[in-house]
PDB file of C-alpha atoms in Angstrom:
ATOM      1  CA  MET E   1       6.772  41.827  21.882  1.00  0.00           C
ATOM      2  CA  GLY E   2       9.197  39.887  19.537  1.00  0.00           C
ATOM      3  CA  ARG E   3       8.253  39.299  15.580  1.00  0.00           C
ATOM      4  CA  ARG E   4       7.035  35.869  14.589  1.00  0.00           C
ATOM      5  CA  ILE E   5       9.298  32.756  14.640  1.00  0.00           C
ATOM      6  CA  ARG E   6       9.362  30.386  11.672  1.00  0.00           C
ATOM      7  CA  GLY E   7       6.738  28.083  13.059  1.00  0.00           C
ATOM      8  CA  GLN E   8       4.176  30.929  13.265  1.00  0.00           C
ATOM      9  CA  ARG E   9       4.888  31.911   9.697  1.00  0.00           C
ATOM     10  CA  ARG E  10       4.859  28.348   8.230  1.00  0.00           C
ATOM     11  CA  GLY E  11       1.245  28.036  10.178  1.00  0.00           C
ATOM     12  CA  ARG E  12       0.142  31.254   8.538  1.00  0.00           C
ATOM     13  CA  GLY E  13       0.743  29.883   5.085  1.00  0.00           C
ATOM     14  CA  GLY E  14       1.387  31.364   2.045  1.00  0.00           C
ATOM     15  CA  SER E  15       3.357  31.606  -1.376  1.00  0.00           C
ATOM     16  CA  THR E  16       6.971  31.001   0.361  1.00  0.00           C
ATOM     17  CA  PHE E  17       5.995  27.719   1.961  1.00  0.00           C
ATOM     18  CA  ARG E  18       3.833  26.292  -0.725  1.00  0.00           C
ATOM     19  CA  ALA E  19       5.003  23.481  -2.913  1.00  0.00           C
ATOM     20  CA  PRO E  20       4.964  24.395  -6.430  1.00  0.00           C
ATOM     21  CA  SER E  21       2.615  21.758  -7.438  1.00  0.00           C
ATOM     22  CA  HIS E  22       1.750  23.153 -10.780  1.00  0.00           C
ATOM     23  CA  ARG E  23       4.920  21.497 -11.796  1.00  0.00           C
ATOM     24  CA  TYR E  24       4.213  17.732 -10.637  1.00  0.00           C
ATOM     25  CA  LYS E  25       3.118  15.417 -13.498  1.00  0.00           C
ATOM     26  CA  ALA E  26       0.473  13.353 -11.685  1.00  0.00           C
ATOM     27  CA  GLU E  27      -1.031  11.512  -8.675  1.00  0.00           C
ATOM     28  CA  LEU E  28       0.664   8.327  -8.971  1.00  0.00           C
ATOM     29  CA  SER E  29      -1.973   5.304  -8.407  1.00  0.00           C
ATOM     30  CA  HIS E  30      -2.500   1.784  -9.619  1.00  0.00           C
ATOM     31  CA  GLN E  31      -4.443   1.323 -12.441  1.00  0.00           C
ATOM     32  CA  THR E  32      -7.896  -0.007 -11.807  1.00  0.00           C
ATOM     33  CA  VAL E  33      -9.271  -3.250 -13.070  1.00  0.00           C
ATOM     34  CA  GLU E  34     -12.180  -5.228 -12.623  1.00  0.00           C
ATOM     35  CA  ASP E  35     -12.263  -8.336 -10.424  1.00  0.00           C
ATOM     36  CA  GLY E  36     -10.629 -11.506 -12.007  1.00  0.00           C
ATOM     37  CA  ASP E  37      -9.556  -9.192 -15.069  1.00  0.00           C
ATOM     38  CA  LEU E  38      -6.021  -8.882 -16.339  1.00  0.00           C
ATOM     39  CA  VAL E  39      -4.704  -5.563 -17.941  1.00  0.00           C
ATOM     40  CA  THR E  40      -1.284  -5.056 -19.851  1.00  0.00           C
ATOM     41  CA  GLY E  41       0.503  -2.430 -20.583  1.00  0.00           C
ATOM     42  CA  THR E  42       3.624  -1.330 -22.544  1.00  0.00           C
ATOM     43  CA  VAL E  43       6.408   1.245 -20.988  1.00  0.00           C
ATOM     44  CA  VAL E  44       6.872   3.965 -23.694  1.00  0.00           C
ATOM     45  CA  ASP E  45       9.197   6.349 -21.436  1.00  0.00           C
ATOM     46  CA  ILE E  46      10.776   6.752 -18.508  1.00  0.00           C
ATOM     47  CA  GLU E  47      10.474  10.265 -16.997  1.00  0.00           C
ATOM     48  CA  HIS E  48      11.292  12.629 -14.171  1.00  0.00           C
ATOM     49  CA  ASP E  49       8.815  14.095 -12.127  1.00  0.00           C
ATOM     50  CA  PRO E  50       9.773  17.108  -9.630  1.00  0.00           C
ATOM     51  CA  ALA E  51       7.208  15.910  -7.121  1.00  0.00           C
ATOM     52  CA  ARG E  52       9.165  12.829  -6.149  1.00  0.00           C
ATOM     53  CA  SER E  53      12.853  11.355  -5.922  1.00  0.00           C
ATOM     54  CA  ALA E  54      12.192   8.343  -8.157  1.00  0.00           C
ATOM     55  CA  PRO E  55      11.725   8.326 -11.691  1.00  0.00           C
ATOM     56  CA  VAL E  56       8.317   7.702 -13.328  1.00  0.00           C
ATOM     57  CA  ALA E  57       7.447   5.318 -16.041  1.00  0.00           C
ATOM     58  CA  ALA E  58       4.941   6.116 -18.854  1.00  0.00           C
ATOM     59  CA  VAL E  59       2.599   3.113 -19.711  1.00  0.00           C
ATOM     60  CA  VAL E  60       0.066   2.800 -22.441  1.00  0.00           C
ATOM     61  CA  PHE E  61      -2.467   0.231 -21.197  1.00  0.00           C
ATOM     62  CA  ASP E  62      -4.857  -1.923 -23.238  1.00  0.00           C
ATOM     63  CA  SER E  63      -7.880  -3.188 -22.215  1.00  0.00           C
ATOM     64  CA  GLU E  64     -10.218  -5.951 -22.865  1.00  0.00           C
ATOM     65  CA  GLU E  65     -14.128  -5.826 -23.078  1.00  0.00           C
ATOM     66  CA  SER E  66     -15.972  -8.245 -20.328  1.00  0.00           C
ATOM     67  CA  ASP E  67     -17.460  -9.719 -23.863  1.00  0.00           C
ATOM     68  CA  GLY E  68     -14.362 -10.276 -25.129  1.00  0.00           C
ATOM     69  CA  THR E  69     -14.015  -7.668 -27.716  1.00  0.00           C
ATOM     70  CA  LEU E  70     -11.146  -5.412 -28.122  1.00  0.00           C
ATOM     71  CA  SER E  71     -11.450  -2.087 -26.726  1.00  0.00           C
ATOM     72  CA  SER E  72     -10.587   1.294 -29.103  1.00  0.00           C
ATOM     73  CA  SER E  73      -7.231   1.183 -27.112  1.00  0.00           C
ATOM     74  CA  GLU E  74      -6.444  -1.920 -28.727  1.00  0.00           C
ATOM     75  CA  THR E  75      -7.726  -1.365 -32.182  1.00  0.00           C
ATOM     76  CA  GLY E  76      -4.906   1.798 -32.552  1.00  0.00           C
ATOM     77  CA  ALA E  77      -7.209   4.561 -31.108  1.00  0.00           C
ATOM     78  CA  GLY E  78      -4.369   5.559 -28.685  1.00  0.00           C
ATOM     79  CA  GLY E  79      -4.940   4.098 -25.038  1.00  0.00           C
ATOM     80  CA  ASP E  80      -4.592   4.497 -21.424  1.00  0.00           C
ATOM     81  CA  ARG E  81      -1.653   6.297 -21.174  1.00  0.00           C
ATOM     82  CA  ARG E  82      -0.689   6.950 -17.667  1.00  0.00           C
ATOM     83  CA  LEU E  83       2.264   7.375 -15.348  1.00  0.00           C
ATOM     84  CA  VAL E  84       3.599   4.516 -12.610  1.00  0.00           C
ATOM     85  CA  LEU E  85       6.253   4.325 -10.400  1.00  0.00           C
ATOM     86  CA  ALA E  86       9.143   2.623 -12.112  1.00  0.00           C
ATOM     87  CA  PRO E  87      10.696  -0.432 -10.174  1.00  0.00           C
ATOM     88  CA  GLU E  88      14.469  -1.113 -11.071  1.00  0.00           C
ATOM     89  CA  GLY E  89      15.165  -2.963 -14.120  1.00  0.00           C
ATOM     90  CA  ILE E  90      12.017  -1.464 -16.112  1.00  0.00           C
ATOM     91  CA  THR E  91      12.951  -0.130 -19.556  1.00  0.00           C
ATOM     92  CA  VAL E  92      11.210   1.397 -22.417  1.00  0.00           C
ATOM     93  CA  GLY E  93       9.281  -1.436 -24.416  1.00  0.00           C
ATOM     94  CA  ASP E  94       8.777  -3.572 -21.574  1.00  0.00           C
ATOM     95  CA  GLU E  95       5.463  -4.996 -20.980  1.00  0.00           C
ATOM     96  CA  ILE E  96       3.895  -4.636 -17.462  1.00  0.00           C
ATOM     97  CA  GLN E  97       0.610  -6.562 -15.811  1.00  0.00           C
ATOM     98  CA  VAL E  98      -1.966  -5.758 -13.686  1.00  0.00           C
ATOM     99  CA  GLY E  99      -4.482  -7.909 -12.017  1.00  0.00           C
ATOM    100  CA  VAL E 100      -5.028 -11.135  -9.977  1.00  0.00           C
ATOM    101  CA  SER E 101      -3.109 -13.437 -12.546  1.00  0.00           C
ATOM    102  CA  ALA E 102      -0.391 -11.151 -13.130  1.00  0.00           C
ATOM    103  CA  ALA E 103       3.141 -12.891 -13.295  1.00  0.00           C
ATOM    104  CA  ILE E 104       5.715 -12.590 -10.128  1.00  0.00           C
ATOM    105  CA  GLU E 105       7.810 -10.128 -11.933  1.00  0.00           C
ATOM    106  CA  PRO E 106       9.346  -6.647 -11.375  1.00  0.00           C
ATOM    107  CA  GLY E 107       6.752  -3.803 -12.499  1.00  0.00           C
ATOM    108  CA  ASN E 108       3.625  -6.152 -12.204  1.00  0.00           C
ATOM    109  CA  THR E 109       0.824  -5.239  -9.540  1.00  0.00           C
ATOM    110  CA  LEU E 110      -1.243  -7.779  -8.230  1.00  0.00           C
ATOM    111  CA  PRO E 111      -2.802  -8.200  -4.984  1.00  0.00           C
ATOM    112  CA  LEU E 112      -1.090  -8.962  -1.679  1.00  0.00           C
ATOM    113  CA  ALA E 113      -2.385 -12.842  -1.286  1.00  0.00           C
ATOM    114  CA  GLU E 114      -1.007 -13.622  -4.787  1.00  0.00           C
ATOM    115  CA  ILE E 115       2.256 -12.732  -3.921  1.00  0.00           C
ATOM    116  CA  PRO E 116       4.651 -14.950  -2.717  1.00  0.00           C
ATOM    117  CA  GLU E 117       6.275 -14.771   1.147  1.00  0.00           C
ATOM    118  CA  GLY E 118       9.658 -13.111   0.925  1.00  0.00           C
ATOM    119  CA  VAL E 119       9.301 -11.134  -2.426  1.00  0.00           C
ATOM    120  CA  PRO E 120      10.335  -7.273  -2.437  1.00  0.00           C
ATOM    121  CA  VAL E 121       7.146  -5.188  -3.030  1.00  0.00           C
ATOM    122  CA  CYS E 122       6.770  -1.122  -3.631  1.00  0.00           C
ATOM    123  CA  ASN E 123       3.867   1.074  -3.644  1.00  0.00           C
ATOM    124  CA  VAL E 124       1.574  -0.864  -1.374  1.00  0.00           C
ATOM    125  CA  GLU E 125      -1.879  -0.044  -0.283  1.00  0.00           C
ATOM    126  CA  ALA E 126      -2.601   0.813   3.115  1.00  0.00           C
ATOM    127  CA  ASN E 127      -6.650   0.087   2.271  1.00  0.00           C
ATOM    128  CA  GLN E 128      -7.787  -1.716  -0.507  1.00  0.00           C
ATOM    129  CA  GLY E 129      -8.271   0.395  -3.825  1.00  0.00           C
ATOM    130  CA  ASP E 130      -6.326   3.756  -2.181  1.00  0.00           C
ATOM    131  CA  GLY E 131      -3.832   3.350  -5.242  1.00  0.00           C
ATOM    132  CA  GLY E 132      -0.741   2.947  -2.848  1.00  0.00           C
ATOM    133  CA  LYS E 133       0.630   4.494  -0.032  1.00  0.00           C
ATOM    134  CA  PHE E 134       3.775   2.724   1.316  1.00  0.00           C
ATOM    135  CA  ALA E 135       7.525   2.135  -0.004  1.00  0.00           C
ATOM    136  CA  ARG E 136       7.361   4.773  -2.955  1.00  0.00           C
ATOM    137  CA  ALA E 137      10.613   6.708  -2.464  1.00  0.00           C
ATOM    138  CA  SER E 138      13.669   5.995  -4.396  1.00  0.00           C
ATOM    139  CA  GLY E 139      15.333   2.837  -3.888  1.00  0.00           C
ATOM    140  CA  VAL E 140      13.549   1.660  -1.003  1.00  0.00           C
ATOM    141  CA  SER E 141      11.168  -1.406  -0.758  1.00  0.00           C
ATOM    142  CA  ALA E 142       9.040  -3.394   1.561  1.00  0.00           C
ATOM    143  CA  THR E 143       8.801  -7.007   2.390  1.00  0.00           C
ATOM    144  CA  LEU E 144       5.726  -9.295   2.452  1.00  0.00           C
ATOM    145  CA  LEU E 145       6.733 -11.790   5.307  1.00  0.00           C
ATOM    146  CA  ALA E 146       3.291 -13.818   6.057  1.00  0.00           C
ATOM    147  CA  HIS E 147       0.110 -14.743   5.184  1.00  0.00           C
ATOM    148  CA  GLU E 148      -3.025 -15.302   7.711  1.00  0.00           C
ATOM    149  CA  ARG E 149      -6.230 -16.191   7.561  1.00  0.00           C
ATOM    150  CA  SER E 150      -7.364 -12.561   6.949  1.00  0.00           C
ATOM    151  CA  VAL E 151      -4.142 -10.434   7.049  1.00  0.00           C
ATOM    152  CA  ALA E 152      -0.921  -9.894   5.101  1.00  0.00           C
ATOM    153  CA  VAL E 153       2.103  -9.321   7.312  1.00  0.00           C
ATOM    154  CA  VAL E 154       4.310  -6.415   5.684  1.00  0.00           C
ATOM    155  CA  GLN E 155       7.438  -5.190   6.801  1.00  0.00           C
ATOM    156  CA  LEU E 156       7.972  -1.416   5.653  1.00  0.00           C
ATOM    157  CA  PRO E 157      11.570   0.050   4.858  1.00  0.00           C
ATOM    158  CA  SER E 158      11.710   1.739   8.365  1.00  0.00           C
ATOM    159  CA  GLY E 159      11.419  -1.785   9.761  1.00  0.00           C
ATOM    160  CA  GLU E 160       7.598  -1.543  11.120  1.00  0.00           C
ATOM    161  CA  MET E 161       5.225  -4.261  10.485  1.00  0.00           C
ATOM    162  CA  LYS E 162       1.958  -3.617   8.842  1.00  0.00           C
ATOM    163  CA  ARG E 163      -0.988  -5.813   9.128  1.00  0.00           C
ATOM    164  CA  LEU E 164      -2.823  -5.184   5.717  1.00  0.00           C
ATOM    165  CA  ASP E 165      -5.983  -6.649   3.771  1.00  0.00           C
ATOM    166  CA  PRO E 166      -4.584  -9.369   1.508  1.00  0.00           C
ATOM    167  CA  GLN E 167      -6.766  -7.907  -1.257  1.00  0.00           C
ATOM    168  CA  CYS E 168      -4.758  -4.503  -0.891  1.00  0.00           C
ATOM    169  CA  ARG E 169      -2.144  -4.316  -4.145  1.00  0.00           C
ATOM    170  CA  ALA E 170       1.533  -3.879  -4.451  1.00  0.00           C
ATOM    171  CA  THR E 171       3.812  -3.527  -7.542  1.00  0.00           C
ATOM    172  CA  ILE E 172       6.727  -6.277  -7.479  1.00  0.00           C
ATOM    173  CA  GLY E 173      10.384  -4.691  -7.209  1.00  0.00           C
ATOM    174  CA  VAL E 174      12.178  -2.104  -5.686  1.00  0.00           C
ATOM    175  CA  VAL E 175      11.674   1.564  -6.523  1.00  0.00           C
ATOM    176  CA  ALA E 176      14.340   2.886  -9.093  1.00  0.00           C
ATOM    177  CA  GLY E 177      16.567   5.474  -8.307  1.00  0.00           C
ATOM    178  CA  GLY E 178      18.404   3.820  -5.288  1.00  0.00           C
ATOM    179  CA  GLY E 179      21.639   5.287  -4.167  1.00  0.00           C
ATOM    180  CA  ARG E 180      20.363   8.730  -4.528  1.00  0.00           C
ATOM    181  CA  THR E 181      21.576   9.803  -0.935  1.00  0.00           C
ATOM    182  CA  GLU E 182      25.008   8.445  -1.349  1.00  0.00           C
ATOM    183  CA  LYS E 183      25.923  11.285  -3.391  1.00  0.00           C
ATOM    184  CA  PRO E 184      27.164  14.271  -1.573  1.00  0.00           C
ATOM    185  CA  ILE E 185      25.313  17.638  -2.497  1.00  0.00           C
ATOM    186  CA  LEU E 186      28.938  19.563  -2.706  1.00  0.00           C
ATOM    187  CA  LYS E 187      27.647  22.818  -3.790  1.00  0.00           C
ATOM    188  CA  ALA E 188      24.888  25.390  -1.863  1.00  0.00           C
ATOM    189  CA  GLY E 189      23.531  26.265  -5.063  1.00  0.00           C
ATOM    190  CA  THR E 190      22.478  22.404  -5.695  1.00  0.00           C
ATOM    191  CA  LYS E 191      20.780  22.505  -2.454  1.00  0.00           C
ATOM    192  CA  TYR E 192      19.176  25.492  -3.344  1.00  0.00           C
ATOM    193  CA  HIS E 193      17.465  23.899  -6.602  1.00  0.00           C
ATOM    194  CA  LYS E 194      16.454  20.841  -4.696  1.00  0.00           C
ATOM    195  CA  ALA E 195      14.576  22.796  -1.816  1.00  0.00           C
ATOM    196  CA  LYS E 196      13.178  25.097  -4.761  1.00  0.00           C
ATOM    197  CA  ALA E 197      11.745  22.118  -6.623  1.00  0.00           C
ATOM    198  CA  ARG E 198      10.007  20.815  -3.147  1.00  0.00           C
ATOM    199  CA  GLY E 199       8.856  24.082  -1.666  1.00  0.00           C
ATOM    200  CA  MET E 200      11.483  23.911   1.185  1.00  0.00           C
ATOM    201  CA  VAL E 201      12.527  26.946   2.839  1.00  0.00           C
ATOM    202  CA  TRP E 202      16.274  26.914   2.367  1.00  0.00           C
ATOM    203  CA  PRO E 203      18.432  28.153   3.861  1.00  0.00           C
ATOM    204  CA  ARG E 204      17.547  27.623   7.361  1.00  0.00           C
ATOM    205  CA  VAL E 205      18.642  29.893  10.128  1.00  0.00           C
ATOM    206  CA  ARG E 206      19.348  28.152  13.619  1.00  0.00           C
ATOM    207  CA  GLY E 207      17.525  29.568  16.127  1.00  0.00           C
ATOM    208  CA  VAL E 208      20.466  30.373  18.429  1.00  0.00           C
ATOM    209  CA  ALA E 209      22.127  32.266  15.881  1.00  0.00           C
ATOM    210  CA  MET E 210      19.280  35.071  16.017  1.00  0.00           C
ATOM    211  CA  ASN E 211      18.693  37.826  18.284  1.00  0.00           C
ATOM    212  CA  ALA E 212      16.647  37.366  21.352  1.00  0.00           C
ATOM    213  CA  VAL E 213      13.771  39.585  19.686  1.00  0.00           C
ATOM    214  CA  ASP E 214      13.551  36.728  16.842  1.00  0.00           C
ATOM    215  CA  HIS E 215      13.469  33.476  18.486  1.00  0.00           C
ATOM    216  CA  PRO E 216      13.323  32.082  22.078  1.00  0.00           C
ATOM    217  CA  PHE E 217      16.824  30.733  21.769  1.00  0.00           C
ATOM    218  CA  GLY E 218      18.094  33.896  20.166  1.00  0.00           C
ATOM    219  CA  GLY E 219      20.895  36.280  22.392  1.00  0.00           C
ATOM    220  CA  GLY E 220      23.416  35.900  24.734  1.00  0.00           C
ATOM    221  CA  GLY E 221      26.912  36.056  24.649  1.00  0.00           C
ATOM    222  CA  ARG E 222      27.527  32.665  23.026  1.00  0.00           C
ATOM    223  CA  GLN E 223      25.088  30.506  20.999  1.00  0.00           C
ATOM    224  CA  HIS E 224      23.129  28.735  23.336  1.00  0.00           C
ATOM    225  CA  PRO E 225      19.397  27.818  24.170  1.00  0.00           C
ATOM    226  CA  GLY E 226      19.472  29.873  27.198  1.00  0.00           C
ATOM    227  CA  ARG E 227      16.403  27.587  28.472  1.00  0.00           C
ATOM    228  CA  PRO E 228      15.113  24.342  28.531  1.00  0.00           C
ATOM    229  CA  LYS E 229      14.620  22.972  25.099  1.00  0.00           C
ATOM    230  CA  SER E 230      11.520  21.107  26.265  1.00  0.00           C
ATOM    231  CA  VAL E 231       8.243  22.935  26.185  1.00  0.00           C
ATOM    232  CA  SER E 232       4.658  21.863  27.182  1.00  0.00           C
ATOM    233  CA  ARG E 233       2.033  21.033  24.537  1.00  0.00           C
ATOM    234  CA  ASP E 234      -0.274  23.863  25.739  1.00  0.00           C
ATOM    235  CA  ALA E 235       2.836  26.533  25.280  1.00  0.00           C
ATOM    236  CA  ALA E 236       1.971  29.694  23.355  1.00  0.00           C
ATOM    237  CA  PRO E 237       2.903  29.590  19.876  1.00  0.00           C
ATOM    238  CA  GLY E 238       5.940  32.000  20.147  1.00  0.00           C
ATOM    239  CA  ARG E 239       7.385  29.703  22.819  1.00  0.00           C
ATOM    240  CA  LYS E 240       6.874  26.397  21.110  1.00  0.00           C
ATOM    241  CA  VAL E 241      10.242  25.529  19.944  1.00  0.00           C
ATOM    242  CA  GLY E 242      12.732  22.799  20.393  1.00  0.00           C
ATOM    243  CA  ASP E 243      11.515  19.489  21.800  1.00  0.00           C
ATOM    244  CA  ILE E 244       7.816  20.151  22.018  1.00  0.00           C
ATOM    245  CA  SER E 245       6.054  17.822  24.733  1.00  0.00           C
ATOM    246  CA  SER E 246       8.686  15.725  24.654  1.00  0.00           C
ATOM    247  CA  ARG E 247       8.378  12.176  26.503  1.00  0.00           C
ATOM    248  CA  ARG E 248      11.956  12.030  27.661  1.00  0.00           C
ATOM    249  CA  THR E 249      14.446  14.841  28.231  1.00  0.00           C
ATOM    250  CA  GLY E 250      17.740  12.832  28.646  1.00  0.00           C
ATOM    251  CA  ARG E 251      18.041  13.957  32.311  1.00  0.00           C
ATOM    252  CA  GLY E 252      17.616  10.453  33.659  1.00  0.00           C
ATOM    253  CA  GLY E 253      14.806   8.642  34.347  1.00  0.00           C
ATOM    254  CA  ASP E 254      12.195   6.926  31.803  1.00  0.00           C
ATOM    255  CA  THR E 255       9.953   9.653  31.889  1.00  0.00           C
TER     256      THR E 255
END
């Protein structure tokens, strides 16, 4: 019997594979507003969140009651301070708006139905009110392509087309922090700290570099898998490595 492979250890779980979520600052989502209301906030700080690759903006929102009176946040008792995903161009002191009548400017959040076609957006909701699911990584954005009767067509950063509810909200602009992947890591220590912040297991030893007892690809007089890399979906856990249930093997044909 060989020892457990990496996939089995990861599936069992444990502190080695657990992300340090106690260091993460917040679960970023859109500010909730009533239908037809417009909420304005002021950016008070730009912060780093170890949970993500993009910077986040600390915003203090001012709200207005339905009868027209100001809430305690506007009368100097603080305000609703929350973290939001920061688009490019947002600086400390800027004002951002959330609501149906918000201006089409970077940092403002409004429904897809109110955004003109061709405008780059980020932090797009998959379902109305979920707070934002798409285009949240640094330097990316989605593009609103078309409005139809009951659907908005959005092109995601991957190129995939999504048909979403027109009432799903999105933030105008491109997520800040672009160009992050263009800078080389250069040092193993830099890669180590990056992996540690995300709960990644690093360095990652190749299976062909292991002994035969440690991995299905291990052993042999030279480093090679020694067997087909395609395995069945029903394979035993200790054998399920490589191309699992692959549709194509690269050996000719279309299957």
